[in-house]
CSV table of C-alpha atoms in Angstrom, one decimal:
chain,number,residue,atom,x,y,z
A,1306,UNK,CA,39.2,-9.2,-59.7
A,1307,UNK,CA,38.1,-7.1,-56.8
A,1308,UNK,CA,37.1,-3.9,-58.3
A,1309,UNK,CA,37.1,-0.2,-56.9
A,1310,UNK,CA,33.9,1.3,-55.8
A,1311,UNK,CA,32.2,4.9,-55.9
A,1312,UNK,CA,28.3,5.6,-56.0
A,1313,UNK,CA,25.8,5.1,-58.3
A,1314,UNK,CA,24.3,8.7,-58.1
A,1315,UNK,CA,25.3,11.8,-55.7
A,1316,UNK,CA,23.3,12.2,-52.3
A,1317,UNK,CA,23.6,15.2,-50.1
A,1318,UNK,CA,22.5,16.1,-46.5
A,1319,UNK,CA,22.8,19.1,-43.1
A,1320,UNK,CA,23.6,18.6,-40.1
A,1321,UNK,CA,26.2,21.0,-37.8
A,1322,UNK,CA,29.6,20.3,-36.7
A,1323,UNK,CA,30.1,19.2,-33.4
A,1324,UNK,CA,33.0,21.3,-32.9
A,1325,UNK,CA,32.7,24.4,-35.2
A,1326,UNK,CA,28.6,23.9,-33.8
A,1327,UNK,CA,28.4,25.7,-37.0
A,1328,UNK,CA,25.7,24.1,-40.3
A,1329,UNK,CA,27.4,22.5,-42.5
A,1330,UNK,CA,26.2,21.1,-45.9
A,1331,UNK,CA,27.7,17.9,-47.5
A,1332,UNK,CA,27.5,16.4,-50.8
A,1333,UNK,CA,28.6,13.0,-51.8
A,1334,UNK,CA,29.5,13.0,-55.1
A,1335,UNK,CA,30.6,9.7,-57.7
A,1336,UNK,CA,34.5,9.9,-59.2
A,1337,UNK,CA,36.0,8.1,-61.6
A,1338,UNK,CA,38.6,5.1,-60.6
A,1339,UNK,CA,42.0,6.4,-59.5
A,1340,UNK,CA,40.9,9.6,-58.1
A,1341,UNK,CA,40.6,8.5,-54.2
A,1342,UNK,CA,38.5,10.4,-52.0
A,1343,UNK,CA,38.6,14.0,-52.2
A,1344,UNK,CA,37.0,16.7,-49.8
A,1345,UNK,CA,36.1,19.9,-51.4
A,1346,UNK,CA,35.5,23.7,-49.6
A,1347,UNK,CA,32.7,24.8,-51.7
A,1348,UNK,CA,32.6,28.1,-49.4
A,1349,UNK,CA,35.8,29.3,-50.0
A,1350,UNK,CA,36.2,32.1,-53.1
A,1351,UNK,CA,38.6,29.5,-54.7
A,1352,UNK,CA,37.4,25.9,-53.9
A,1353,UNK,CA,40.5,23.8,-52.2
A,1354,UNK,CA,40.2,19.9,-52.8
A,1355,UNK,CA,42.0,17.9,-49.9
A,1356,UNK,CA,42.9,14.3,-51.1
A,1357,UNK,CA,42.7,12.1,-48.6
A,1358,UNK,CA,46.5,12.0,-47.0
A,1359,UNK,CA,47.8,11.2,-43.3
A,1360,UNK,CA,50.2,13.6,-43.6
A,1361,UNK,CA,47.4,16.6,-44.1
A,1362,UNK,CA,46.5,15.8,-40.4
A,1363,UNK,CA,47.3,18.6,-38.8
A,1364,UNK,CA,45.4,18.4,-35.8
A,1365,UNK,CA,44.1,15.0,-33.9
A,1366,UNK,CA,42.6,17.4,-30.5
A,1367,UNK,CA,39.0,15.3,-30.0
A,1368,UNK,CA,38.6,14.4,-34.0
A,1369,UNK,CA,40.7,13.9,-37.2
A,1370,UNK,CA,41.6,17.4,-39.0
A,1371,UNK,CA,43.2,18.0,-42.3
A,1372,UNK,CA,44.6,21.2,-43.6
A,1373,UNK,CA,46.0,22.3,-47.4
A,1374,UNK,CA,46.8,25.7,-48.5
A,1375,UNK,CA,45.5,27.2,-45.2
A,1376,UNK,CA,42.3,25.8,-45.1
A,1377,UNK,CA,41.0,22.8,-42.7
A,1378,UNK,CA,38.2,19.8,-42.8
A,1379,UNK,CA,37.9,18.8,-39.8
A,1380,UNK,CA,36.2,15.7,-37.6
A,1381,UNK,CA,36.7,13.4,-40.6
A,1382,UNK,CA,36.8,10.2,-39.2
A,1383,UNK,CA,33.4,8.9,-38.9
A,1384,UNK,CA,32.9,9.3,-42.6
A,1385,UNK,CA,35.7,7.8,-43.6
A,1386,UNK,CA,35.4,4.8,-41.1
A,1387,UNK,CA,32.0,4.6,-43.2
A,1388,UNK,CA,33.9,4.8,-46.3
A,1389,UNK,CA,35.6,2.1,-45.3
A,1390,UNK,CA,33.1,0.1,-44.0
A,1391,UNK,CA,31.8,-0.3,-47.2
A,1392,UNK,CA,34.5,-0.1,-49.3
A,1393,UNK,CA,34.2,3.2,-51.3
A,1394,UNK,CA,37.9,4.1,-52.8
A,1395,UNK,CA,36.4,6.9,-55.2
A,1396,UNK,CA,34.2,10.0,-54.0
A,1397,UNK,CA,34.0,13.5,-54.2
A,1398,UNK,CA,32.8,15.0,-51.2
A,1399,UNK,CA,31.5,18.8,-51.1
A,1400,UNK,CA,31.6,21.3,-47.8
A,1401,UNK,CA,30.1,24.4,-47.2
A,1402,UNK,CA,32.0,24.8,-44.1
A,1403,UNK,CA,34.9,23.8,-42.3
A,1404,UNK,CA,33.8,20.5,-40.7
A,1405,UNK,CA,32.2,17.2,-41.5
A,1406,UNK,CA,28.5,17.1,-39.8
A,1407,UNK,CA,28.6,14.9,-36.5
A,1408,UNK,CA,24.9,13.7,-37.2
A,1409,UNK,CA,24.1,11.5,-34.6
A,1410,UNK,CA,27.8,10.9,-33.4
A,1411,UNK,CA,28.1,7.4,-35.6
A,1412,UNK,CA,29.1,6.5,-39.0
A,1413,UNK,CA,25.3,4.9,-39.6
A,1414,UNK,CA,24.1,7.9,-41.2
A,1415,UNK,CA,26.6,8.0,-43.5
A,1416,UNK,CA,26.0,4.6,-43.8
A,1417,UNK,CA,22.4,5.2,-44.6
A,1418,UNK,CA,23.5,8.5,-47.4
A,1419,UNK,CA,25.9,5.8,-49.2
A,1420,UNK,CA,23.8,3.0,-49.3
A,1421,UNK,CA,20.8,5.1,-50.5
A,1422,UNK,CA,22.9,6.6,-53.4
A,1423,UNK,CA,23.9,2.8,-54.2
A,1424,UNK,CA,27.4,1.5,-55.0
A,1425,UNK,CA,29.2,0.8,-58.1
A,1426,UNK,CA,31.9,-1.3,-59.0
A,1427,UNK,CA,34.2,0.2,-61.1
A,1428,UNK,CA,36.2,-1.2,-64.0
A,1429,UNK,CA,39.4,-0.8,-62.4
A,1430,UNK,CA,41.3,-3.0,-59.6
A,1431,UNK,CA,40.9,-2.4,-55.7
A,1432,UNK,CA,44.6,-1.4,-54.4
A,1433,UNK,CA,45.3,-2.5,-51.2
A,1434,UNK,CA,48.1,-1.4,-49.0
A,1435,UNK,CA,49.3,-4.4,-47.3
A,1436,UNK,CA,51.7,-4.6,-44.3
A,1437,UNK,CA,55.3,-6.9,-44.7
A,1438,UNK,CA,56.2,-6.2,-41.4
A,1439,UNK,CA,55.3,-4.7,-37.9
A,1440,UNK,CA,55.5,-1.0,-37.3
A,1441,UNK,CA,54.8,0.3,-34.0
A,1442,UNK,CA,54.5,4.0,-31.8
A,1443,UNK,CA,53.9,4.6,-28.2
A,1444,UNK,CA,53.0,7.6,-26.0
A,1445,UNK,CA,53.8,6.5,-22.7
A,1446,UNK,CA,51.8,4.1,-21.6
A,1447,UNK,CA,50.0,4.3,-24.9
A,1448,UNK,CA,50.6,2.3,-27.7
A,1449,UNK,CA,49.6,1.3,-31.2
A,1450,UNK,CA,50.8,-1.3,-33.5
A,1451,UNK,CA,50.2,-2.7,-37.1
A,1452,UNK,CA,51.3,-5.7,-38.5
A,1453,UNK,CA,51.1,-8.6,-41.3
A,1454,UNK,CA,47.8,-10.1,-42.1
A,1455,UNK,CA,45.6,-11.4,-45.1
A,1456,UNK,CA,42.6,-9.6,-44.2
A,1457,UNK,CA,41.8,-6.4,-41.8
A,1458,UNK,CA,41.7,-7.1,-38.0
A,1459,UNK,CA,41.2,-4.6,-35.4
A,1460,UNK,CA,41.9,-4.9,-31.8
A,1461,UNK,CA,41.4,-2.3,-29.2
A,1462,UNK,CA,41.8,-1.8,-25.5
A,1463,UNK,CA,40.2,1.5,-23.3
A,1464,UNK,CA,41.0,2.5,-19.5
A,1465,UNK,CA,39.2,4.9,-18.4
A,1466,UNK,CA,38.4,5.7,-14.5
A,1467,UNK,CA,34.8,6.4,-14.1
A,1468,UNK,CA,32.0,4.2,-12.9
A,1469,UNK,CA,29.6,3.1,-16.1
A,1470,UNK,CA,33.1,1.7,-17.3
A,1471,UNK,CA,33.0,-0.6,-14.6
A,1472,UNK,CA,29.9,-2.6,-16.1
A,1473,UNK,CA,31.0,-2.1,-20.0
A,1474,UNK,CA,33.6,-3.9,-22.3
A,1475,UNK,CA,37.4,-2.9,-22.0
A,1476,UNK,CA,38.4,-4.6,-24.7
A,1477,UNK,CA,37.2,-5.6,-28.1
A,1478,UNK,CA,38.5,-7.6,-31.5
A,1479,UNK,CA,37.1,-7.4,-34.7
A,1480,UNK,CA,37.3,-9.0,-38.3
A,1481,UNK,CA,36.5,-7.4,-41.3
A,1482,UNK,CA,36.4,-11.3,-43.1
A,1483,UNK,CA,34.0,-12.3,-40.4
A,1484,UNK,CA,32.5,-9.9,-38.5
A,1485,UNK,CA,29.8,-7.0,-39.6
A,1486,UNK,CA,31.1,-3.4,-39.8
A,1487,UNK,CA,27.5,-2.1,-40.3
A,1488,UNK,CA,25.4,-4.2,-37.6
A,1489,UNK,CA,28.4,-4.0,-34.8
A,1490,UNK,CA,30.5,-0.8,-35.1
A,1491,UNK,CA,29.0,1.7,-37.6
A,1492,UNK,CA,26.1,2.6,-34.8
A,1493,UNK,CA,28.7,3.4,-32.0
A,1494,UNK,CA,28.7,7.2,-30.7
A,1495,UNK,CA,31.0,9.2,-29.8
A,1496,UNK,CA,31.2,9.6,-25.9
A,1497,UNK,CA,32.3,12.8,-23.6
A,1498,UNK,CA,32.0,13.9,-20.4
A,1499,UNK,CA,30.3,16.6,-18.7
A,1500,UNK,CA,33.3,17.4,-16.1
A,1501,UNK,CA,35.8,18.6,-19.7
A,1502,UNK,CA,33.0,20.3,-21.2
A,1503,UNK,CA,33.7,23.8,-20.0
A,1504,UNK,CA,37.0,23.2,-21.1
A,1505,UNK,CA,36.6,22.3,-24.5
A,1506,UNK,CA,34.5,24.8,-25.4
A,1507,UNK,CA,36.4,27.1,-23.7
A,1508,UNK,CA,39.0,25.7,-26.7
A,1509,UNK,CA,36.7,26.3,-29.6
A,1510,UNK,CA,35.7,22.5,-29.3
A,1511,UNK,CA,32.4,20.7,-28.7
A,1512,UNK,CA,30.4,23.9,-29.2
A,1513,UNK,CA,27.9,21.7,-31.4
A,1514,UNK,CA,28.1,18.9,-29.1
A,1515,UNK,CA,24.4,17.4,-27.5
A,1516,UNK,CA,23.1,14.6,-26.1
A,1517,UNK,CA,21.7,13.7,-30.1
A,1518,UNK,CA,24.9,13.8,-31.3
A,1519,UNK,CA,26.8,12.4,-28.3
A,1520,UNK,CA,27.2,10.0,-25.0
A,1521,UNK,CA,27.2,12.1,-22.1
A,1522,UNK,CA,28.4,11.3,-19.0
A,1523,UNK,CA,28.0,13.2,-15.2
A,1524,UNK,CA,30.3,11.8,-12.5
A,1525,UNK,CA,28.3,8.9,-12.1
A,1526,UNK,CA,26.2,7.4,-15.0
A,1527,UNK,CA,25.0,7.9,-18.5
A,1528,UNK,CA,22.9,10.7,-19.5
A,1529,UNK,CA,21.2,9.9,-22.6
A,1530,UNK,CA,17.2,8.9,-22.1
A,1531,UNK,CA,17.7,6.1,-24.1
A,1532,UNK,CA,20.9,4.5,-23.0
A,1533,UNK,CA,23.5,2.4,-24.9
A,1534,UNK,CA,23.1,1.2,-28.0
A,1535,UNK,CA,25.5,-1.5,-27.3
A,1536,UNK,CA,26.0,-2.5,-24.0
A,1537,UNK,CA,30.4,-2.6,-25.4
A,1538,UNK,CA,29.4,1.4,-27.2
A,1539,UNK,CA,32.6,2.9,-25.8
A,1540,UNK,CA,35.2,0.6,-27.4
A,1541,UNK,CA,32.9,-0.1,-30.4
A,1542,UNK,CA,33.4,3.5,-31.0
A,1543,UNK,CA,37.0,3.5,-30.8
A,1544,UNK,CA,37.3,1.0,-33.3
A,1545,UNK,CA,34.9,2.9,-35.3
A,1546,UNK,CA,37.1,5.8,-35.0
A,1547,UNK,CA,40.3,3.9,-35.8
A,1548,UNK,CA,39.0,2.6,-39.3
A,1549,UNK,CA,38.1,6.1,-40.5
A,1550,UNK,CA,42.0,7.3,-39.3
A,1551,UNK,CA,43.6,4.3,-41.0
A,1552,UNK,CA,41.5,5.0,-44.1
A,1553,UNK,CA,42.9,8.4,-44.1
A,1554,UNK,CA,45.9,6.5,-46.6
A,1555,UNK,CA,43.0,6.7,-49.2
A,1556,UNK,CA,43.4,2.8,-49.3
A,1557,UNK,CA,41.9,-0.2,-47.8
A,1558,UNK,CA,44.8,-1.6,-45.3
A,1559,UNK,CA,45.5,-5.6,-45.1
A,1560,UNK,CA,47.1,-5.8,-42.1
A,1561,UNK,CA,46.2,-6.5,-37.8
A,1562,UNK,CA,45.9,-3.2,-35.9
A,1563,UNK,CA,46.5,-3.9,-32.6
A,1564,UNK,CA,46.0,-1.1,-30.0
A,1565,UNK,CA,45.7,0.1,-26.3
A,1566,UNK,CA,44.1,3.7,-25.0
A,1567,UNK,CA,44.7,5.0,-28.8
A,1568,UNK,CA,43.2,8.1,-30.1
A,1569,UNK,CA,43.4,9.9,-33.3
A,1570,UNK,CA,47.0,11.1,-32.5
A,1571,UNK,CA,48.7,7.8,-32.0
A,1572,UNK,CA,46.1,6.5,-35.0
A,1573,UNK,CA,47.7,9.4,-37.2
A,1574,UNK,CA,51.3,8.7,-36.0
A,1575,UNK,CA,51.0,5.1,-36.7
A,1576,UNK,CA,49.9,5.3,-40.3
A,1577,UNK,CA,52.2,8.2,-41.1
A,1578,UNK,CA,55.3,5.7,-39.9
A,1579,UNK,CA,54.0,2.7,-41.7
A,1580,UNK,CA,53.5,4.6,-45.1
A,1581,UNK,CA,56.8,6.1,-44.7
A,1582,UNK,CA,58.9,2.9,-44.2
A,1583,UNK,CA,58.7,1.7,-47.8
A,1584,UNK,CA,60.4,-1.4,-45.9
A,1585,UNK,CA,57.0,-1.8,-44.2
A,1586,UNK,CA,54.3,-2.2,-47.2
A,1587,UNK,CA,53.4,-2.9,-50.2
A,1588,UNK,CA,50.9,-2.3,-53.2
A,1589,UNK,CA,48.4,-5.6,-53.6
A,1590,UNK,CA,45.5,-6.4,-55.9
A,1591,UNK,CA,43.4,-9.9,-56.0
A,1592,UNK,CA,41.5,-12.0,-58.7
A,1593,UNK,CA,38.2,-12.9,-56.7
A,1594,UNK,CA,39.8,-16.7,-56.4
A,1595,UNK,CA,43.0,-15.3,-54.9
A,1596,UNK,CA,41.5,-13.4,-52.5
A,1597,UNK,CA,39.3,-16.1,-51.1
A,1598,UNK,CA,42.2,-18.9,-50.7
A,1599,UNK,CA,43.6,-15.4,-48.6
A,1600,UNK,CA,40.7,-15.4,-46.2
A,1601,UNK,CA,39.9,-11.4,-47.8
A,1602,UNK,CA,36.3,-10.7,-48.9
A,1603,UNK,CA,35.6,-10.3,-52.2
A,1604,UNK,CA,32.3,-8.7,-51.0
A,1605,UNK,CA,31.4,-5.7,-48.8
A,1606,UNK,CA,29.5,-5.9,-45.7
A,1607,UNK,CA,25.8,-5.6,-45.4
A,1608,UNK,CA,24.0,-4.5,-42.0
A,1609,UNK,CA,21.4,-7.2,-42.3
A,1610,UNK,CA,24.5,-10.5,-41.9
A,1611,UNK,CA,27.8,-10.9,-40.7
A,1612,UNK,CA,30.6,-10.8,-42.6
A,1613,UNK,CA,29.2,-9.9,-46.0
């Protein structure tokens, strides 16, 4: 069968929140199977656990946020959409403050924290939440959709009027069966321009935000010394983004995502519809053989091949 996952050992790291620009300390932590993936405010005089759950969203304003008895983790995403990547479905994971550490604006360093605690297979099944039909929600011209499909598929489509957009991908589609989350999407940054900067922080947001942790761009190009690191970063992020938000159900989705100038509202919005139309889902698990006449990998993805 195709077993859950946690880590071998617990790993822990710094970093500050690009937000909050406050330091924040995280610790990645093994749990047994069943328990999902739980955040934990160490720095609160009672600890608060927040289960992973899209209706805890409480705020989708530049990041992911999740709130539970009056107390927030916020800019969630890229670790989950690491979480995903590889296929963790059990974890504890320890804050000192209210934020997840941007690092360098990616899911790789996450990436690099999981795979350096190593990954377990647990004796327990992998549950997936698979899609029986198509659920959809728009936002004007915005729109997101997900719908049947043995396996996870991603497609994504930006607009955005400035020139280095010109010269980069729109558009992009990507397979979990055949494509590599590590290699293609987990080293995509989060992006930003310098024009809405006094205006976030104005807001209370982007106050940790730099060019290390960030793509910054003036009215005209790039500002990062070293560039891209894919010359299709912008939409390679959004996907990036989008897996961590769907993750937020706690469970790996079988299903196509199909989207067009999405953020982490309309992410939010779509999962929360799909996991309340009981009509819309149910709960799968595979035997190893099953899974492969299904097209689904009974393997998780390395950064060194495609696929897995």
């Amino acid at each position: 069968m195709i077993r859950q996952r946690t880590l071998k050992t617990q790993v822990r790291a710094a970093g500050v929140g690009l937000h909050s620009g406050q330091k924040v300390n995280i610790a990645l932590r093994p749990a047994p199977p069943d328990t999902g993936l739980v955040f934990r405010r160490t720095d609160l005089a009672e600890p608060i656990d927040f289960k992973t759950d899209p209706h805890l969203v409480c705020d989708t304003r530049m990041c992911s946020a999740l709130e539970h008895r009056g107390a927030r983790v916020a800019t969630v995403e890229h670790l989950m959409s690491a979480l995903a990547g590889l296929g963790i479905d059990n974890l504890f994971i320890d804050l000192d403050a209210a934020e997840v550490p941007i690092m360098d604006g990616s899911a790789a360093p996450f990436i690099f924290l999981l795979q350096s605690a190593g990954i377990e297979e647990q004796q327990a099944a992998k549950r997936y939440l698979r899609v029986t039909r198509k659920v959809r929600v728009e936002d004007g011209d915005k729109w997101a959709e997900i719908a049947p499909h043995n396996g996870f598929r991603l497609s994504f489509q930006i607009e955005f009027n400035h020139p280095v957009f010109k010269n980069s991908a729109k558009a992009l589609a990507f397979d979990f069966a055949e494509d590599s989350y590590c290699q293609d999407i987990s080293r995509a940054r989060t992006f930003g321009f310098m024009s809405d900067v006094e205006y976030l922080r104005s807001h209370g947001l982007a106050l940790g935000g730099t060019l290390d942790n960030a793509i910054v761009m003036d009215e005209f190009r790039v500002l990062n010394a070293d560039g891209l690191r894919y010359a299709d970063e912008f939409v390679k992020h959004k996907v990036l983004d989008a897996v961590g938000d769907l993750y937020l159900s706690g469970h790996p989705l079988l299903g196509a995502f199909t989207a067009y100038k999405s953020g982490h509202g309309l992410n939010n919005a779509l999962l929360c519809a799909l996991v309340d139309d009981s009509e819309a889902w149910e709960w799968a698990t595979f035997k190893d053989v099953e899974a492969r006449a299904r097209g689904i990998p009974t393997r998780h993805w390395s950064p060194l091949a495609p696929g897995h």
